[in-house]
Structure formats: structure tokens, C-alpha cells
Amino acid sequence: MDKLFDLSGKVAVVTGGSRGIGAMIARGLVGAGVRTYITARREEELAATAEELGAFGECIAMPSNLGSVEGVQAFADALREREPALHILFNNAGASWGAPIDEFPENGWDKVMDLNVKSLFFLTQKLLPALRAAGTAEDPARVVNIGSINGLTYAPLQNYSYTASKAAVHHLTRQMATDLAGDCINVNAIAPGFFPSKMTAHMLEHEAEMVKAIPRGRLGEPEDAAGTAIYLCARASAFVTGHVLVLDGGQAVSA
């Protein structure tokens, strides 16, 4: 029983790992003894996060642009040169776009759907050989997709492509989980509510009002993201696949 949450010696990738929920998850994995690769487009920010997390364990910055299939392939090739076996993949990289429905642009649709859904699928596909090499019947490899409560309930933010993309992530998670279970790969999703990040920074000035809609009475904290991530990657969750874990303090069920 004392090994249920032991992640030491595993290898992980966290996309969008330089800030926000991605950095929170990476911090938890690094502290748990996981060799963690973080990737994002902005090299300086990525390097700074890797240096900060390096104080707690092994964190490696690998810059990439996952907004295209070519970028996905380049990152997957570079990673597989370093790591033939990959125990954990967090598909966290994402984008959002807000505009009134009458003005919502096509590029705001395509950019979000390409990064949040298309790239998530193809990065997982390209890394399947490494994930299959790491997974066992007792302790499968893990793919964890980051969705959102905006993909579960109405979001009054006019971020149409974002809500559609996150709903797609949730269903794609169930589809992939069924198809990959036989390969000893568990696929789950986390649907976060409000966590302080660059994506939600414009809303934080209304924090006092926002928390009124959250039964737990607060926003998400780094420990919430890290703890959920560790559970989904540990032996404790080896029989959990195809689920969307809602991490929102009860907001979605009370909406």
C-alpha cells in the first residue's frame, strides 16, 4: 500500500508546461521523482520554469510549436531520441479566443481547434511507441488530457471555439481510452475550473464575485492540480481509464 502513489523513476512530458496548470502539474511530477520534460513555444519562459522546478528534481525544457502537425512531429522525434519509453503524457497545451458570436473569426476557430484537439491527438499518436514501451498490465502508461468545465457546462465568455474544443477533448479521451486499454495505456482527462493563470488573468479582478459560484468557496490552487495529476499517474489509478475528472470545487454540478 505504501507504493500506491510512488512515481519515482518514471518519465513524463507536460505540454504547455511553462506556466499555469501545466507548470503546477510539472511541479508535482518533478517533486514526486519523475524526470519531466516541459515544452512550450516561448523559450525564455520555458527555460526559467525548468530552472525553477529543477530545484525539486529533474526538469528538462524542450521548446516546440505544437500548433501544427509538423511541429508535433518534430517534438515527438526529438523526444524519442532521448526517451524510448514514456510513462506519462500530459496534453495540456491550449489556446482560447473570445469574440461576440456575430463577429467570431475563422482564424479564432481554427487556431484553437488545431492546438486544443488536433495537435493533442497527433502528439499522442506519434508518442504511442514510447507509451507502449513503458506500460505494463500492473501499471499502464498514462495519457492525461486537460479539458475544462467550459466543455461541460454553459460558459458566458463567448469563447465558442474553446468550449467546443474542450467538449471534443472529453469525448476523444473516452474514445482513445477504449482503443488503447489493450496496449496498457490509460487515457483520462481533467476538467479544471478556475485556476489562476495567464488565460484567466483578465477574470481575476472579479475573484470575489467568481468564488460565489464555487461551492468550495475558492479558486483552484497548485496543490489541487498536482495532487490530481499524481493520482492519475500512480499505481493507485491503474484501473481508472476513460474518465473526465472534474476539478472545480463543485462548480459544474451546482451550475
PDB file of C-alpha atoms in Angstrom:
ATOM      1  CA  MET A   1       0.000   0.000   0.000  1.00  0.00           C
ATOM      2  CA  ASP A   2       2.894   2.395   0.595  1.00  0.00           C
ATOM      3  CA  LYS A   3       3.724   2.292  -3.147  1.00  0.00           C
ATOM      4  CA  LEU A   4       0.289   3.355  -4.390  1.00  0.00           C
ATOM      5  CA  PHE A   5       1.419   6.913  -5.152  1.00  0.00           C
ATOM      6  CA  ASP A   6       5.092   6.257  -5.919  1.00  0.00           C
ATOM      7  CA  LEU A   7       6.122   7.789  -9.262  1.00  0.00           C
ATOM      8  CA  SER A   8       9.887   7.699  -8.793  1.00  0.00           C
ATOM      9  CA  GLY A   9      11.873   6.713 -11.861  1.00  0.00           C
ATOM     10  CA  LYS A  10       9.112   7.496 -14.364  1.00  0.00           C
ATOM     11  CA  VAL A  11       9.442   9.785 -17.390  1.00  0.00           C
ATOM     12  CA  ALA A  12       6.819  12.400 -18.250  1.00  0.00           C
ATOM     13  CA  VAL A  13       6.022  15.080 -20.812  1.00  0.00           C
ATOM     14  CA  VAL A  14       3.882  18.100 -19.960  1.00  0.00           C
ATOM     15  CA  THR A  15       2.918  20.255 -22.931  1.00  0.00           C
ATOM     16  CA  GLY A  16       2.239  23.879 -22.157  1.00  0.00           C
ATOM     17  CA  GLY A  17       4.373  23.253 -19.093  1.00  0.00           C
ATOM     18  CA  SER A  18       5.931  26.689 -18.707  1.00  0.00           C
ATOM     19  CA  ARG A  19       3.067  28.310 -16.796  1.00  0.00           C
ATOM     20  CA  GLY A  20      -0.438  27.932 -15.406  1.00  0.00           C
ATOM     21  CA  ILE A  21      -1.870  24.486 -14.767  1.00  0.00           C
ATOM     22  CA  GLY A  22       0.886  22.887 -16.854  1.00  0.00           C
ATOM     23  CA  ALA A  23       3.579  24.279 -14.558  1.00  0.00           C
ATOM     24  CA  MET A  24       1.549  23.251 -11.484  1.00  0.00           C
ATOM     25  CA  ILE A  25       1.342  19.686 -12.780  1.00  0.00           C
ATOM     26  CA  ALA A  26       5.024  19.638 -13.747  1.00  0.00           C
ATOM     27  CA  ARG A  27       5.975  20.839 -10.264  1.00  0.00           C
ATOM     28  CA  GLY A  28       4.064  17.968  -8.702  1.00  0.00           C
ATOM     29  CA  LEU A  29       5.630  15.379 -11.007  1.00  0.00           C
ATOM     30  CA  VAL A  30       9.172  16.685 -10.541  1.00  0.00           C
ATOM     31  CA  GLY A  31       8.737  16.666  -6.773  1.00  0.00           C
ATOM     32  CA  ALA A  32       7.481  13.082  -6.965  1.00  0.00           C
ATOM     33  CA  GLY A  33      10.719  11.914  -8.601  1.00  0.00           C
ATOM     34  CA  VAL A  34       9.607  11.959 -12.247  1.00  0.00           C
ATOM     35  CA  ARG A  35      12.049  13.030 -14.976  1.00  0.00           C
ATOM     36  CA  THR A  36       9.796  15.665 -16.500  1.00  0.00           C
ATOM     37  CA  TYR A  37      10.089  17.271 -19.924  1.00  0.00           C
ATOM     38  CA  ILE A  38       8.186  20.520 -20.300  1.00  0.00           C
ATOM     39  CA  THR A  39       7.511  22.084 -23.662  1.00  0.00           C
ATOM     40  CA  ALA A  40       6.088  25.373 -24.925  1.00  0.00           C
ATOM     41  CA  ARG A  41       6.790  27.950 -27.617  1.00  0.00           C
ATOM     42  CA  ARG A  42       8.421  30.715 -25.562  1.00  0.00           C
ATOM     43  CA  GLU A  43      11.986  29.542 -24.917  1.00  0.00           C
ATOM     44  CA  GLU A  44      12.902  32.077 -22.229  1.00  0.00           C
ATOM     45  CA  GLU A  45       9.801  31.425 -20.167  1.00  0.00           C
ATOM     46  CA  LEU A  46      10.211  27.675 -20.594  1.00  0.00           C
ATOM     47  CA  ALA A  47      13.864  27.761 -19.531  1.00  0.00           C
ATOM     48  CA  ALA A  48      13.005  29.870 -16.479  1.00  0.00           C
ATOM     49  CA  THR A  49      10.328  27.401 -15.377  1.00  0.00           C
ATOM     50  CA  ALA A  50      12.653  24.436 -15.906  1.00  0.00           C
ATOM     51  CA  GLU A  51      15.330  26.152 -13.823  1.00  0.00           C
ATOM     52  CA  GLU A  52      12.829  26.907 -11.041  1.00  0.00           C
ATOM     53  CA  LEU A  53      11.464  23.349 -10.967  1.00  0.00           C
ATOM     54  CA  GLY A  54      14.965  21.930 -11.196  1.00  0.00           C
ATOM     55  CA  ALA A  55      15.379  22.817  -7.533  1.00  0.00           C
ATOM     56  CA  PHE A  56      12.952  19.969  -6.727  1.00  0.00           C
ATOM     57  CA  GLY A  57      14.141  17.305  -9.158  1.00  0.00           C
ATOM     58  CA  GLU A  58      14.819  16.699 -12.840  1.00  0.00           C
ATOM     59  CA  CYS A  59      13.023  19.088 -15.200  1.00  0.00           C
ATOM     60  CA  ILE A  60      14.094  19.459 -18.828  1.00  0.00           C
ATOM     61  CA  ALA A  61      12.980  22.248 -21.179  1.00  0.00           C
ATOM     62  CA  MET A  62      12.291  21.259 -24.803  1.00  0.00           C
ATOM     63  CA  PRO A  63      10.904  24.197 -26.807  1.00  0.00           C
ATOM     64  CA  SER A  64       8.365  23.356 -29.502  1.00  0.00           C
ATOM     65  CA  ASN A  65       5.478  24.727 -31.502  1.00  0.00           C
ATOM     66  CA  LEU A  66       2.672  22.192 -31.306  1.00  0.00           C
ATOM     67  CA  GLY A  67       0.258  24.322 -33.311  1.00  0.00           C
ATOM     68  CA  SER A  68       0.917  22.277 -36.466  1.00  0.00           C
ATOM     69  CA  VAL A  69       1.372  18.606 -37.275  1.00  0.00           C
ATOM     70  CA  GLU A  70       4.896  19.412 -38.452  1.00  0.00           C
ATOM     71  CA  GLY A  71       5.708  20.897 -35.063  1.00  0.00           C
ATOM     72  CA  VAL A  72       4.175  17.901 -33.329  1.00  0.00           C
ATOM     73  CA  GLN A  73       6.278  15.525 -35.403  1.00  0.00           C
ATOM     74  CA  ALA A  74       9.468  17.485 -34.726  1.00  0.00           C
ATOM     75  CA  PHE A  75       8.893  17.414 -30.976  1.00  0.00           C
ATOM     76  CA  ALA A  76       7.973  13.719 -30.951  1.00  0.00           C
ATOM     77  CA  ASP A  77      11.100  12.846 -32.947  1.00  0.00           C
ATOM     78  CA  ALA A  78      13.339  14.862 -30.611  1.00  0.00           C
ATOM     79  CA  LEU A  79      11.810  13.294 -27.511  1.00  0.00           C
ATOM     80  CA  ARG A  80      12.062   9.737 -28.785  1.00  0.00           C
ATOM     81  CA  GLU A  81      15.781  10.261 -29.465  1.00  0.00           C
ATOM     82  CA  ARG A  82      16.151  10.874 -25.725  1.00  0.00           C
ATOM     83  CA  GLU A  83      13.479   8.588 -24.264  1.00  0.00           C
ATOM     84  CA  PRO A  84      12.500   5.266 -25.893  1.00  0.00           C
ATOM     85  CA  ALA A  85       9.913   4.725 -23.145  1.00  0.00           C
ATOM     86  CA  LEU A  86       7.454   7.357 -21.903  1.00  0.00           C
ATOM     87  CA  HIS A  87       5.324   6.652 -18.837  1.00  0.00           C
ATOM     88  CA  ILE A  88       3.251   9.843 -18.706  1.00  0.00           C
ATOM     89  CA  LEU A  89       1.967  12.326 -21.289  1.00  0.00           C
ATOM     90  CA  PHE A  90       0.035  15.404 -20.180  1.00  0.00           C
ATOM     91  CA  ASN A  91      -1.656  17.071 -23.149  1.00  0.00           C
ATOM     92  CA  ASN A  92      -2.067  20.488 -21.578  1.00  0.00           C
ATOM     93  CA  ALA A  93      -1.050  22.983 -24.302  1.00  0.00           C
ATOM     94  CA  GLY A  94      -4.037  25.052 -25.287  1.00  0.00           C
ATOM     95  CA  ALA A  95      -5.368  28.354 -26.549  1.00  0.00           C
ATOM     96  CA  SER A  96      -8.552  30.356 -26.216  1.00  0.00           C
ATOM     97  CA  TRP A  97     -10.304  33.058 -28.229  1.00  0.00           C
ATOM     98  CA  GLY A  98     -13.190  35.291 -27.285  1.00  0.00           C
ATOM     99  CA  ALA A  99     -15.437  37.353 -29.555  1.00  0.00           C
ATOM    100  CA  PRO A 100     -19.170  38.072 -29.950  1.00  0.00           C
ATOM    101  CA  ILE A 101     -20.960  35.404 -31.950  1.00  0.00           C
ATOM    102  CA  ASP A 102     -21.676  37.785 -34.847  1.00  0.00           C
ATOM    103  CA  GLU A 103     -18.005  38.680 -35.137  1.00  0.00           C
ATOM    104  CA  PHE A 104     -16.244  35.425 -34.249  1.00  0.00           C
ATOM    105  CA  PRO A 105     -13.475  34.931 -36.857  1.00  0.00           C
ATOM    106  CA  GLU A 106     -12.494  31.770 -38.698  1.00  0.00           C
ATOM    107  CA  ASN A 107      -8.879  32.089 -37.590  1.00  0.00           C
ATOM    108  CA  GLY A 108     -10.069  32.203 -33.974  1.00  0.00           C
ATOM    109  CA  TRP A 109     -11.840  28.915 -34.595  1.00  0.00           C
ATOM    110  CA  ASP A 110      -9.007  27.185 -36.451  1.00  0.00           C
ATOM    111  CA  LYS A 111      -6.171  28.232 -34.131  1.00  0.00           C
ATOM    112  CA  VAL A 112      -7.962  26.937 -31.042  1.00  0.00           C
ATOM    113  CA  MET A 113      -9.238  23.694 -32.542  1.00  0.00           C
ATOM    114  CA  ASP A 114      -5.869  22.910 -34.136  1.00  0.00           C
ATOM    115  CA  LEU A 115      -3.927  23.249 -30.873  1.00  0.00           C
ATOM    116  CA  ASN A 116      -6.519  22.022 -28.385  1.00  0.00           C
ATOM    117  CA  VAL A 117      -7.786  18.988 -30.307  1.00  0.00           C
ATOM    118  CA  LYS A 118      -5.857  18.172 -33.478  1.00  0.00           C
ATOM    119  CA  SER A 119      -2.370  18.534 -32.009  1.00  0.00           C
ATOM    120  CA  LEU A 120      -3.398  16.663 -28.859  1.00  0.00           C
ATOM    121  CA  PHE A 121      -4.479  13.693 -30.945  1.00  0.00           C
ATOM    122  CA  PHE A 122      -1.457  13.629 -33.222  1.00  0.00           C
ATOM    123  CA  LEU A 123       1.107  14.100 -30.453  1.00  0.00           C
ATOM    124  CA  THR A 124      -0.407  11.138 -28.634  1.00  0.00           C
ATOM    125  CA  GLN A 125      -0.325   9.156 -31.878  1.00  0.00           C
ATOM    126  CA  LYS A 126       3.341   9.977 -32.544  1.00  0.00           C
ATOM    127  CA  LEU A 127       4.325   9.013 -28.987  1.00  0.00           C
ATOM    128  CA  LEU A 128       2.408   5.729 -28.884  1.00  0.00           C
ATOM    129  CA  PRO A 129       5.519   3.561 -29.436  1.00  0.00           C
ATOM    130  CA  ALA A 130       7.180   5.120 -26.371  1.00  0.00           C
ATOM    131  CA  LEU A 131       3.993   4.876 -24.309  1.00  0.00           C
ATOM    132  CA  ARG A 132       3.525   1.224 -25.274  1.00  0.00           C
ATOM    133  CA  ALA A 133       7.126   0.536 -24.304  1.00  0.00           C
ATOM    134  CA  ALA A 134       6.530   1.946 -20.800  1.00  0.00           C
ATOM    135  CA  GLY A 135       3.131   0.490 -19.959  1.00  0.00           C
ATOM    136  CA  THR A 136       2.573  -2.786 -18.131  1.00  0.00           C
ATOM    137  CA  ALA A 137      -0.560  -4.673 -17.145  1.00  0.00           C
ATOM    138  CA  GLU A 138       0.042  -3.777 -13.494  1.00  0.00           C
ATOM    139  CA  ASP A 139       0.939  -0.130 -14.085  1.00  0.00           C
ATOM    140  CA  PRO A 140      -0.114   1.206 -17.501  1.00  0.00           C
ATOM    141  CA  ALA A 141       1.370   4.222 -19.218  1.00  0.00           C
ATOM    142  CA  ARG A 142      -0.778   7.305 -18.771  1.00  0.00           C
ATOM    143  CA  VAL A 143      -2.161   9.921 -21.131  1.00  0.00           C
ATOM    144  CA  VAL A 144      -3.960  12.762 -19.364  1.00  0.00           C
ATOM    145  CA  ASN A 145      -5.761  15.348 -21.485  1.00  0.00           C
ATOM    146  CA  ILE A 146      -6.599  18.733 -19.995  1.00  0.00           C
ATOM    147  CA  GLY A 147     -10.183  19.672 -20.731  1.00  0.00           C
ATOM    148  CA  SER A 148     -12.289  22.266 -18.936  1.00  0.00           C
ATOM    149  CA  ILE A 149     -15.586  22.716 -17.160  1.00  0.00           C
ATOM    150  CA  ASN A 150     -16.329  25.011 -20.121  1.00  0.00           C
ATOM    151  CA  GLY A 151     -16.626  21.806 -22.131  1.00  0.00           C
ATOM    152  CA  LEU A 152     -19.272  20.517 -19.709  1.00  0.00           C
ATOM    153  CA  THR A 153     -21.497  23.495 -18.927  1.00  0.00           C
ATOM    154  CA  TYR A 154     -22.510  26.833 -20.410  1.00  0.00           C
ATOM    155  CA  ALA A 155     -19.674  29.379 -20.324  1.00  0.00           C
ATOM    156  CA  PRO A 156     -20.778  33.036 -20.508  1.00  0.00           C
ATOM    157  CA  LEU A 157     -17.489  34.095 -22.078  1.00  0.00           C
ATOM    158  CA  GLN A 158     -18.255  33.948 -25.819  1.00  0.00           C
ATOM    159  CA  ASN A 159     -15.246  31.669 -26.304  1.00  0.00           C
ATOM    160  CA  TYR A 160     -17.039  29.411 -28.772  1.00  0.00           C
ATOM    161  CA  SER A 161     -14.116  27.516 -30.261  1.00  0.00           C
ATOM    162  CA  TYR A 162     -12.647  26.926 -26.792  1.00  0.00           C
ATOM    163  CA  THR A 163     -15.808  25.387 -25.344  1.00  0.00           C
ATOM    164  CA  ALA A 164     -16.255  23.235 -28.455  1.00  0.00           C
ATOM    165  CA  SER A 165     -12.630  22.117 -28.317  1.00  0.00           C
ATOM    166  CA  LYS A 166     -12.818  21.101 -24.670  1.00  0.00           C
ATOM    167  CA  ALA A 167     -16.022  19.132 -25.196  1.00  0.00           C
ATOM    168  CA  ALA A 168     -14.201  17.381 -28.037  1.00  0.00           C
ATOM    169  CA  VAL A 169     -11.236  16.651 -25.747  1.00  0.00           C
ATOM    170  CA  HIS A 170     -13.536  14.991 -23.219  1.00  0.00           C
ATOM    171  CA  HIS A 171     -15.138  12.706 -25.778  1.00  0.00           C
ATOM    172  CA  LEU A 172     -11.866  11.997 -27.566  1.00  0.00           C
ATOM    173  CA  THR A 173     -10.484  10.901 -24.189  1.00  0.00           C
ATOM    174  CA  ARG A 174     -13.207   8.252 -23.867  1.00  0.00           C
ATOM    175  CA  GLN A 175     -12.636   7.040 -27.426  1.00  0.00           C
ATOM    176  CA  MET A 176      -8.857   6.783 -27.033  1.00  0.00           C
ATOM    177  CA  ALA A 177      -9.158   5.125 -23.626  1.00  0.00           C
ATOM    178  CA  THR A 178     -11.215   2.291 -25.071  1.00  0.00           C
ATOM    179  CA  ASP A 179      -8.930   1.792 -28.058  1.00  0.00           C
ATOM    180  CA  LEU A 180      -5.657   1.915 -26.068  1.00  0.00           C
ATOM    181  CA  ALA A 181      -6.615  -0.051 -22.957  1.00  0.00           C
ATOM    182  CA  GLY A 182      -5.373  -3.259 -24.544  1.00  0.00           C
ATOM    183  CA  ASP A 183      -1.969  -1.625 -25.089  1.00  0.00           C
ATOM    184  CA  CYS A 184      -1.603  -0.936 -21.349  1.00  0.00           C
ATOM    185  CA  ILE A 185      -2.200   2.784 -21.802  1.00  0.00           C
ATOM    186  CA  ASN A 186      -4.757   4.551 -19.611  1.00  0.00           C
ATOM    187  CA  VAL A 187      -6.304   7.719 -21.010  1.00  0.00           C
ATOM    188  CA  ASN A 188      -8.138  10.138 -18.742  1.00  0.00           C
ATOM    189  CA  ALA A 189      -8.943  13.844 -18.702  1.00  0.00           C
ATOM    190  CA  ILE A 190      -9.001  16.568 -16.092  1.00  0.00           C
ATOM    191  CA  ALA A 191     -11.644  19.291 -16.466  1.00  0.00           C
ATOM    192  CA  PRO A 192     -10.386  22.201 -14.347  1.00  0.00           C
ATOM    193  CA  GLY A 193     -12.489  25.081 -13.178  1.00  0.00           C
ATOM    194  CA  PHE A 194     -10.919  28.434 -12.351  1.00  0.00           C
ATOM    195  CA  PHE A 195      -7.197  28.299 -11.604  1.00  0.00           C
ATOM    196  CA  PRO A 196      -5.104  31.484 -11.640  1.00  0.00           C
ATOM    197  CA  SER A 197      -3.179  31.561 -14.936  1.00  0.00           C
ATOM    198  CA  LYS A 198      -2.429  33.846 -17.846  1.00  0.00           C
ATOM    199  CA  MET A 199      -5.518  32.510 -19.611  1.00  0.00           C
ATOM    200  CA  THR A 200      -7.760  33.518 -16.697  1.00  0.00           C
ATOM    201  CA  ALA A 201      -5.847  36.646 -15.597  1.00  0.00           C
ATOM    202  CA  HIS A 202      -8.400  39.010 -17.134  1.00  0.00           C
ATOM    203  CA  MET A 203     -11.068  37.497 -14.863  1.00  0.00           C
ATOM    204  CA  LEU A 204      -9.164  37.553 -11.570  1.00  0.00           C
ATOM    205  CA  GLU A 205     -10.115  41.142 -10.785  1.00  0.00           C
ATOM    206  CA  HIS A 206     -13.586  39.692 -10.214  1.00  0.00           C
ATOM    207  CA  GLU A 207     -12.332  36.883  -7.966  1.00  0.00           C
ATOM    208  CA  ALA A 208     -14.586  37.784  -5.028  1.00  0.00           C
ATOM    209  CA  GLU A 209     -17.626  37.529  -7.266  1.00  0.00           C
ATOM    210  CA  MET A 210     -16.405  34.392  -9.048  1.00  0.00           C
ATOM    211  CA  VAL A 211     -15.938  32.325  -5.911  1.00  0.00           C
ATOM    212  CA  LYS A 212     -19.612  32.808  -5.044  1.00  0.00           C
ATOM    213  CA  ALA A 213     -20.385  30.304  -7.825  1.00  0.00           C
ATOM    214  CA  ILE A 214     -17.924  27.744  -6.413  1.00  0.00           C
ATOM    215  CA  PRO A 215     -19.314  25.626  -3.546  1.00  0.00           C
ATOM    216  CA  ARG A 216     -15.826  25.197  -2.035  1.00  0.00           C
ATOM    217  CA  GLY A 217     -15.559  28.972  -1.865  1.00  0.00           C
ATOM    218  CA  ARG A 218     -12.147  29.433  -3.520  1.00  0.00           C
ATOM    219  CA  LEU A 219     -10.237  29.129  -6.780  1.00  0.00           C
ATOM    220  CA  GLY A 220      -8.051  26.161  -7.634  1.00  0.00           C
ATOM    221  CA  GLU A 221      -4.583  26.012  -6.108  1.00  0.00           C
ATOM    222  CA  PRO A 222      -1.340  24.383  -7.334  1.00  0.00           C
ATOM    223  CA  GLU A 223      -1.692  21.511  -4.869  1.00  0.00           C
ATOM    224  CA  ASP A 224      -5.109  20.671  -6.325  1.00  0.00           C
ATOM    225  CA  ALA A 225      -3.701  20.293  -9.837  1.00  0.00           C
ATOM    226  CA  ALA A 226      -0.546  18.478  -8.703  1.00  0.00           C
ATOM    227  CA  GLY A 227      -2.393  16.050  -6.429  1.00  0.00           C
ATOM    228  CA  THR A 228      -4.893  15.077  -9.125  1.00  0.00           C
ATOM    229  CA  ALA A 229      -2.066  14.616 -11.622  1.00  0.00           C
ATOM    230  CA  ILE A 230      -0.103  12.380  -9.260  1.00  0.00           C
ATOM    231  CA  TYR A 231      -3.161  10.227  -8.565  1.00  0.00           C
ATOM    232  CA  LEU A 232      -3.897   9.733 -12.271  1.00  0.00           C
ATOM    233  CA  CYS A 233      -0.283   8.677 -12.943  1.00  0.00           C
ATOM    234  CA  ALA A 234       0.253   6.391  -9.954  1.00  0.00           C
ATOM    235  CA  ARG A 235      -0.466   2.718  -9.290  1.00  0.00           C
ATOM    236  CA  ALA A 236      -3.487   3.878  -7.286  1.00  0.00           C
ATOM    237  CA  SER A 237      -5.347   4.690 -10.535  1.00  0.00           C
ATOM    238  CA  ALA A 238      -4.214   1.741 -12.657  1.00  0.00           C
ATOM    239  CA  PHE A 239      -7.855   0.611 -13.067  1.00  0.00           C
ATOM    240  CA  VAL A 240      -9.139   4.095 -13.964  1.00  0.00           C
ATOM    241  CA  THR A 241      -9.443   4.926 -17.655  1.00  0.00           C
ATOM    242  CA  GLY A 242     -11.818   6.826 -19.913  1.00  0.00           C
ATOM    243  CA  HIS A 243     -12.924   9.305 -17.274  1.00  0.00           C
ATOM    244  CA  VAL A 244     -13.140  13.088 -17.078  1.00  0.00           C
ATOM    245  CA  LEU A 245     -12.217  14.151 -13.537  1.00  0.00           C
ATOM    246  CA  VAL A 246     -13.834  17.488 -12.778  1.00  0.00           C
ATOM    247  CA  LEU A 247     -11.510  19.674 -10.715  1.00  0.00           C
ATOM    248  CA  ASP A 248     -13.593  22.737  -9.928  1.00  0.00           C
ATOM    249  CA  GLY A 249     -14.640  22.799  -6.292  1.00  0.00           C
ATOM    250  CA  GLY A 250     -18.155  21.683  -7.216  1.00  0.00           C
ATOM    251  CA  GLN A 251     -18.942  24.481  -9.678  1.00  0.00           C
ATOM    252  CA  ALA A 252     -20.090  22.347 -12.592  1.00  0.00           C
ATOM    253  CA  VAL A 253     -22.539  20.242 -10.584  1.00  0.00           C
ATOM    254  CA  SER A 254     -24.061  23.343  -8.968  1.00  0.00           C
ATOM    255  CA  ALA A 255     -24.436  25.300 -12.207  1.00  0.00           C
TER     256      ALA A 255
END
